[in-house]
Amino acid sequence: MRSRIPHILLLAVGVLLLTACYESSDVTRHEPGVYKGEADPLAKKLENDGELREQLNQRFDGQRDR
Amino acid sequence: MARMKFLCDADRCIECNGCVTACKNANEVPWGVNRRRVVTLNDGLPGEKSISVACMHCTDAPCAAVCPVDCFYTTDDGIVLHDKDLCIGCGYCFYACPFGAPQFPKTEAFGVRGKMDKCTFCAGGPGEDGTEEEFEKYGANRIADGKLPACAEMCATKALLAGDGDMVADIYRERVMRRGGRPQTWGWSKAYGEG
């Protein structure tokens, strides 16, 4: 009986150590080639703000020769 | 929807490097890094030509295609931008870009590159517009203020054009037509003769 105790203890420690090897199956999968970063509010601003778009167009057009 | 492009009129570029300086000044680009460069062909020879080169905001950008962390995005206006928080500085984009646009301002120990930096068409980057954080990471966001990229706006000879591809092409076409339609009043051959 006495000789069994260290074995059980060893087994318990072994099992405890093995729990550290647990790997979560909840993996985040990303589609390749799809932008993963933060959104850019400028895109929406350009889409919705007609005044800004007009201002930009005027500047772009100002590049024509006088 | 516009397709933002740069076009450098080689017949007008006088290699003043005003665009390079304007870019560095507007975006506070670190020392040793040029988002824009002026390249001269046949330098010092008669008929030399200069063009100003930066990110060309490709329609099917090769940098975005090779990025392993997909940090590139293209706005609806065709401006190719990237998220520096995702960039791992692998340098694949540098190898893929035919114009040498991606720059790496920081070199860390053992040759590890820092986050990639490139021309943003003065449109900043992802995140809130006009913040100090955006400026530090990506430089000026002039587009959000309704302004042109600093390089194009500073060009003294209007050699560097920026804007919608159709409009830029239209301006260039007009110029070419005009050049072909009258005798060469100025230029190399007028000043120095043929050869």
Coordinates of C-alpha atoms in Angstrom, one line a residue:
Chain A
M1 CA 0.0 0.0 0.0
R2 CA 2.8 2.4 1.0
S3 CA 4.7 1.8 -2.3
R4 CA 1.6 2.7 -4.3
I5 CA 1.3 6.2 -2.8
P6 CA 4.3 7.7 -4.7
H7 CA 3.0 6.1 -7.9
I8 CA -0.5 7.7 -7.5
L9 CA 1.2 11.0 -6.6
L10 CA 3.4 10.8 -9.7
L11 CA 0.4 10.0 -11.8
A12 CA -1.6 12.9 -10.4
V13 CA 1.3 15.3 -11.0
G14 CA 1.6 14.0 -14.5
V15 CA -2.1 14.5 -15.3
L16 CA -1.9 18.0 -13.8
L17 CA 1.1 18.8 -16.0
L18 CA -0.6 17.5 -19.1
T19 CA -3.5 19.8 -18.6
A20 CA -1.2 22.6 -19.7
C21 CA -1.1 21.0 -23.1
Y22 CA -4.8 21.7 -23.7
E23 CA -5.4 23.4 -27.0
S24 CA -8.5 25.4 -27.6
S25 CA -10.5 24.2 -30.6
D26 CA -12.1 27.6 -30.9
V27 CA -9.8 28.9 -33.8
T28 CA -10.4 32.2 -35.6
R29 CA -10.2 31.6 -39.3
H30 CA -9.5 34.5 -41.7
E31 CA -10.3 34.6 -45.4
P32 CA -7.1 35.1 -47.3
G33 CA -6.8 38.3 -49.2
V34 CA -9.4 40.1 -47.1
Y35 CA -8.3 43.3 -45.2
K36 CA -8.2 42.6 -41.5
G37 CA -7.4 46.0 -40.1
E38 CA -9.4 48.9 -38.7
A39 CA -12.0 50.6 -40.9
D40 CA -11.1 53.9 -42.5
P41 CA -13.8 56.6 -41.9
L42 CA -12.5 58.6 -44.9
A43 CA -14.0 56.3 -47.4
K44 CA -17.5 56.9 -45.9
K45 CA -16.9 60.6 -45.7
L46 CA -15.9 60.8 -49.4
E47 CA -19.0 58.8 -50.3
N48 CA -21.5 60.8 -48.3
D49 CA -20.0 64.3 -48.1
G50 CA -20.9 66.0 -51.4
E51 CA -19.3 69.3 -50.3
L52 CA -15.9 67.6 -49.7
R53 CA -16.2 65.8 -53.0
E54 CA -16.9 69.1 -54.8
Q55 CA -14.0 70.8 -53.0
L56 CA -11.7 68.0 -54.1
N57 CA -12.9 68.1 -57.7
Q58 CA -12.3 71.8 -57.9
R59 CA -8.7 71.3 -56.7
F60 CA -8.2 68.5 -59.1
D61 CA -9.6 70.6 -61.9
G62 CA -7.3 73.5 -60.9
Q63 CA -4.4 71.5 -62.2
R64 CA -5.4 72.3 -65.8
D65 CA -3.2 74.9 -67.5
R66 CA -4.3 78.5 -67.3
Chain B
M1 CA -16.4 56.8 -58.3
A2 CA -12.9 58.2 -59.0
R3 CA -9.8 56.2 -59.5
M4 CA -7.0 58.3 -57.9
K5 CA -3.7 58.3 -59.8
F6 CA -0.5 60.2 -60.1
L7 CA 1.0 61.2 -63.5
C8 CA 4.3 62.9 -64.0
D9 CA 4.7 64.8 -67.2
A10 CA 8.4 64.1 -68.1
D11 CA 8.5 67.0 -70.5
R12 CA 7.7 69.4 -67.7
C13 CA 9.6 67.9 -64.7
I14 CA 12.7 70.1 -64.0
E15 CA 14.1 67.8 -61.3
C16 CA 13.7 70.5 -58.6
N17 CA 12.7 67.9 -56.0
G18 CA 10.0 70.2 -54.8
C19 CA 7.6 67.3 -54.6
V20 CA 10.0 65.3 -52.5
T21 CA 10.5 68.2 -50.1
A22 CA 6.8 68.9 -50.0
C23 CA 6.0 65.3 -49.1
K24 CA 8.7 65.1 -46.4
N25 CA 7.5 68.4 -44.9
A26 CA 3.8 67.6 -45.0
N27 CA 4.1 64.1 -43.7
E28 CA 7.2 64.5 -41.4
V29 CA 8.8 61.5 -43.1
P30 CA 11.7 60.2 -41.1
W31 CA 15.3 60.9 -42.0
G32 CA 16.6 58.6 -44.7
V33 CA 13.2 57.7 -46.0
N34 CA 11.6 59.1 -49.2
R35 CA 8.0 58.3 -50.0
R36 CA 8.6 60.1 -53.3
R37 CA 11.7 60.3 -55.4
V38 CA 12.7 62.0 -58.6
V39 CA 14.4 59.7 -61.0
T40 CA 16.4 61.1 -63.9
L41 CA 17.2 59.1 -67.0
N42 CA 20.3 59.9 -69.1
D43 CA 21.4 62.3 -66.3
G44 CA 23.7 65.0 -67.6
L45 CA 23.2 64.1 -71.3
P46 CA 21.2 66.1 -73.8
G47 CA 17.6 65.2 -73.7
E48 CA 17.6 63.9 -70.1
K49 CA 14.2 63.2 -68.6
S50 CA 13.1 63.2 -65.0
I51 CA 10.0 61.8 -63.4
S52 CA 8.7 61.8 -59.9
V53 CA 7.9 58.4 -58.5
A54 CA 6.0 57.2 -55.5
C55 CA 3.3 54.7 -54.8
M56 CA 1.2 54.5 -58.0
H57 CA -1.9 53.3 -56.2
C58 CA -2.2 50.3 -58.6
T59 CA -5.6 49.1 -59.4
D60 CA -4.6 45.5 -58.8
A61 CA -1.9 46.2 -56.3
P62 CA 0.9 43.6 -56.1
C63 CA 1.8 44.7 -52.6
A64 CA -1.6 43.8 -51.4
A65 CA -1.5 40.5 -53.2
V66 CA 1.6 39.3 -51.5
C67 CA 1.0 40.7 -48.0
P68 CA 0.8 37.7 -45.6
V69 CA -1.2 39.6 -43.0
D70 CA -3.6 41.3 -45.4
C71 CA -2.9 44.8 -44.0
F72 CA -3.6 46.5 -47.3
Y73 CA -6.9 48.0 -48.4
T74 CA -8.0 50.0 -51.4
T75 CA -10.5 52.8 -50.8
D76 CA -13.5 53.3 -53.2
D77 CA -11.4 56.0 -54.8
G78 CA -8.6 53.6 -55.6
I79 CA -6.2 54.8 -53.0
V80 CA -4.0 51.9 -51.7
L81 CA -3.5 52.2 -48.0
H82 CA -2.3 49.9 -45.2
D83 CA -2.8 49.4 -41.5
K84 CA 0.5 49.8 -39.6
D85 CA -0.9 47.9 -36.6
L86 CA -1.1 44.8 -38.7
C87 CA 2.1 45.2 -40.7
I88 CA 4.9 42.8 -39.5
G89 CA 7.6 44.4 -41.6
C90 CA 8.3 41.2 -43.6
G91 CA 9.2 43.2 -46.7
Y92 CA 7.3 41.1 -49.2
C93 CA 5.5 44.2 -50.5
F94 CA 8.9 45.8 -51.2
Y95 CA 9.9 42.9 -53.4
A96 CA 6.6 42.9 -55.2
C97 CA 6.3 46.6 -55.9
P98 CA 7.7 47.6 -59.3
F99 CA 8.2 51.2 -58.2
G100 CA 10.1 50.6 -55.0
A101 CA 7.4 52.5 -53.1
P102 CA 7.4 50.6 -49.7
Q103 CA 9.9 52.0 -47.3
F104 CA 11.1 50.7 -43.9
P105 CA 12.0 53.6 -41.6
K106 CA 13.2 51.6 -38.7
T107 CA 15.9 48.9 -38.8
E108 CA 16.0 46.9 -35.7
A109 CA 18.5 44.4 -34.4
F110 CA 19.5 41.4 -36.6
G111 CA 18.2 43.2 -39.7
V112 CA 14.6 43.1 -38.6
R113 CA 12.6 45.8 -40.5
G114 CA 10.1 48.1 -38.8
K115 CA 6.6 48.8 -40.0
M116 CA 6.3 49.6 -43.7
D117 CA 5.8 53.2 -44.7
K118 CA 4.6 54.5 -48.1
C119 CA 2.8 57.3 -49.9
T120 CA -0.8 57.5 -48.8
F121 CA -1.9 60.0 -51.5
C122 CA -2.1 62.3 -48.4
A123 CA -5.1 60.3 -47.3
G124 CA -3.8 59.2 -43.9
G125 CA -4.7 55.7 -42.9
P126 CA -7.3 53.7 -41.0
G127 CA -8.8 55.0 -37.8
E128 CA -10.2 58.4 -37.0
D129 CA -9.3 61.2 -39.4
G130 CA -7.2 64.1 -38.5
T131 CA -6.0 62.8 -35.2
E132 CA -2.4 63.1 -33.8
E133 CA -2.2 59.3 -33.8
E134 CA -3.0 59.1 -37.5
F135 CA -0.5 61.8 -38.3
E136 CA 2.3 60.1 -36.4
K137 CA 1.6 56.8 -38.1
Y138 CA 0.6 57.8 -41.6
G139 CA 1.2 61.5 -42.1
A140 CA -1.1 64.2 -43.2
N141 CA -4.7 63.5 -44.3
R142 CA -5.1 66.3 -46.8
I143 CA -7.9 64.5 -48.7
A144 CA -10.2 64.7 -45.7
D145 CA -9.7 68.5 -45.8
G146 CA -10.5 68.6 -49.4
K147 CA -6.9 69.2 -50.6
L148 CA -4.7 67.6 -53.1
P149 CA -1.6 65.6 -52.2
A150 CA 1.1 68.0 -51.1
C151 CA 3.5 66.9 -53.8
A152 CA 1.1 67.6 -56.7
E153 CA 0.0 70.9 -55.1
M154 CA 3.6 72.1 -54.7
C155 CA 4.7 71.2 -58.2
A156 CA 5.9 74.5 -59.7
T157 CA 5.6 73.4 -63.3
K158 CA 2.4 71.3 -62.8
A159 CA 4.4 68.3 -64.1
L160 CA 3.1 66.1 -61.3
L161 CA -0.7 65.6 -61.6
A162 CA -2.9 63.9 -59.1
G163 CA -6.5 63.0 -59.2
D164 CA -9.0 60.9 -61.0
G165 CA -7.3 58.8 -63.7
D166 CA -9.7 60.0 -66.4
M167 CA -9.2 63.7 -65.5
V168 CA -5.4 63.4 -65.3
A169 CA -5.3 61.6 -68.6
D170 CA -7.5 64.3 -70.1
I171 CA -5.1 67.1 -68.9
Y172 CA -2.1 65.2 -70.3
R173 CA -3.8 64.5 -73.6
E174 CA -4.6 68.3 -74.0
R175 CA -0.9 69.1 -73.3
V176 CA 0.4 66.6 -75.8
M177 CA -2.0 67.9 -78.4
R178 CA -0.9 71.5 -77.8
R179 CA 2.8 70.5 -78.0
G180 CA 2.3 68.8 -81.2
G181 CA 0.3 71.6 -82.7
R182 CA 2.8 74.4 -82.6
P183 CA 6.5 74.9 -83.2
Q184 CA 8.8 74.2 -80.3
T185 CA 9.1 77.7 -78.8
W186 CA 11.2 76.6 -75.9
G187 CA 13.0 73.4 -74.9
W188 CA 16.3 71.7 -75.4
S189 CA 16.6 72.1 -79.2
K190 CA 15.7 75.8 -79.1
A191 CA 18.3 76.5 -76.4
Y192 CA 21.2 74.3 -77.5
G193 CA 20.4 73.2 -81.0
E194 CA 20.0 69.6 -82.2
G195 CA 22.1 66.9 -80.4

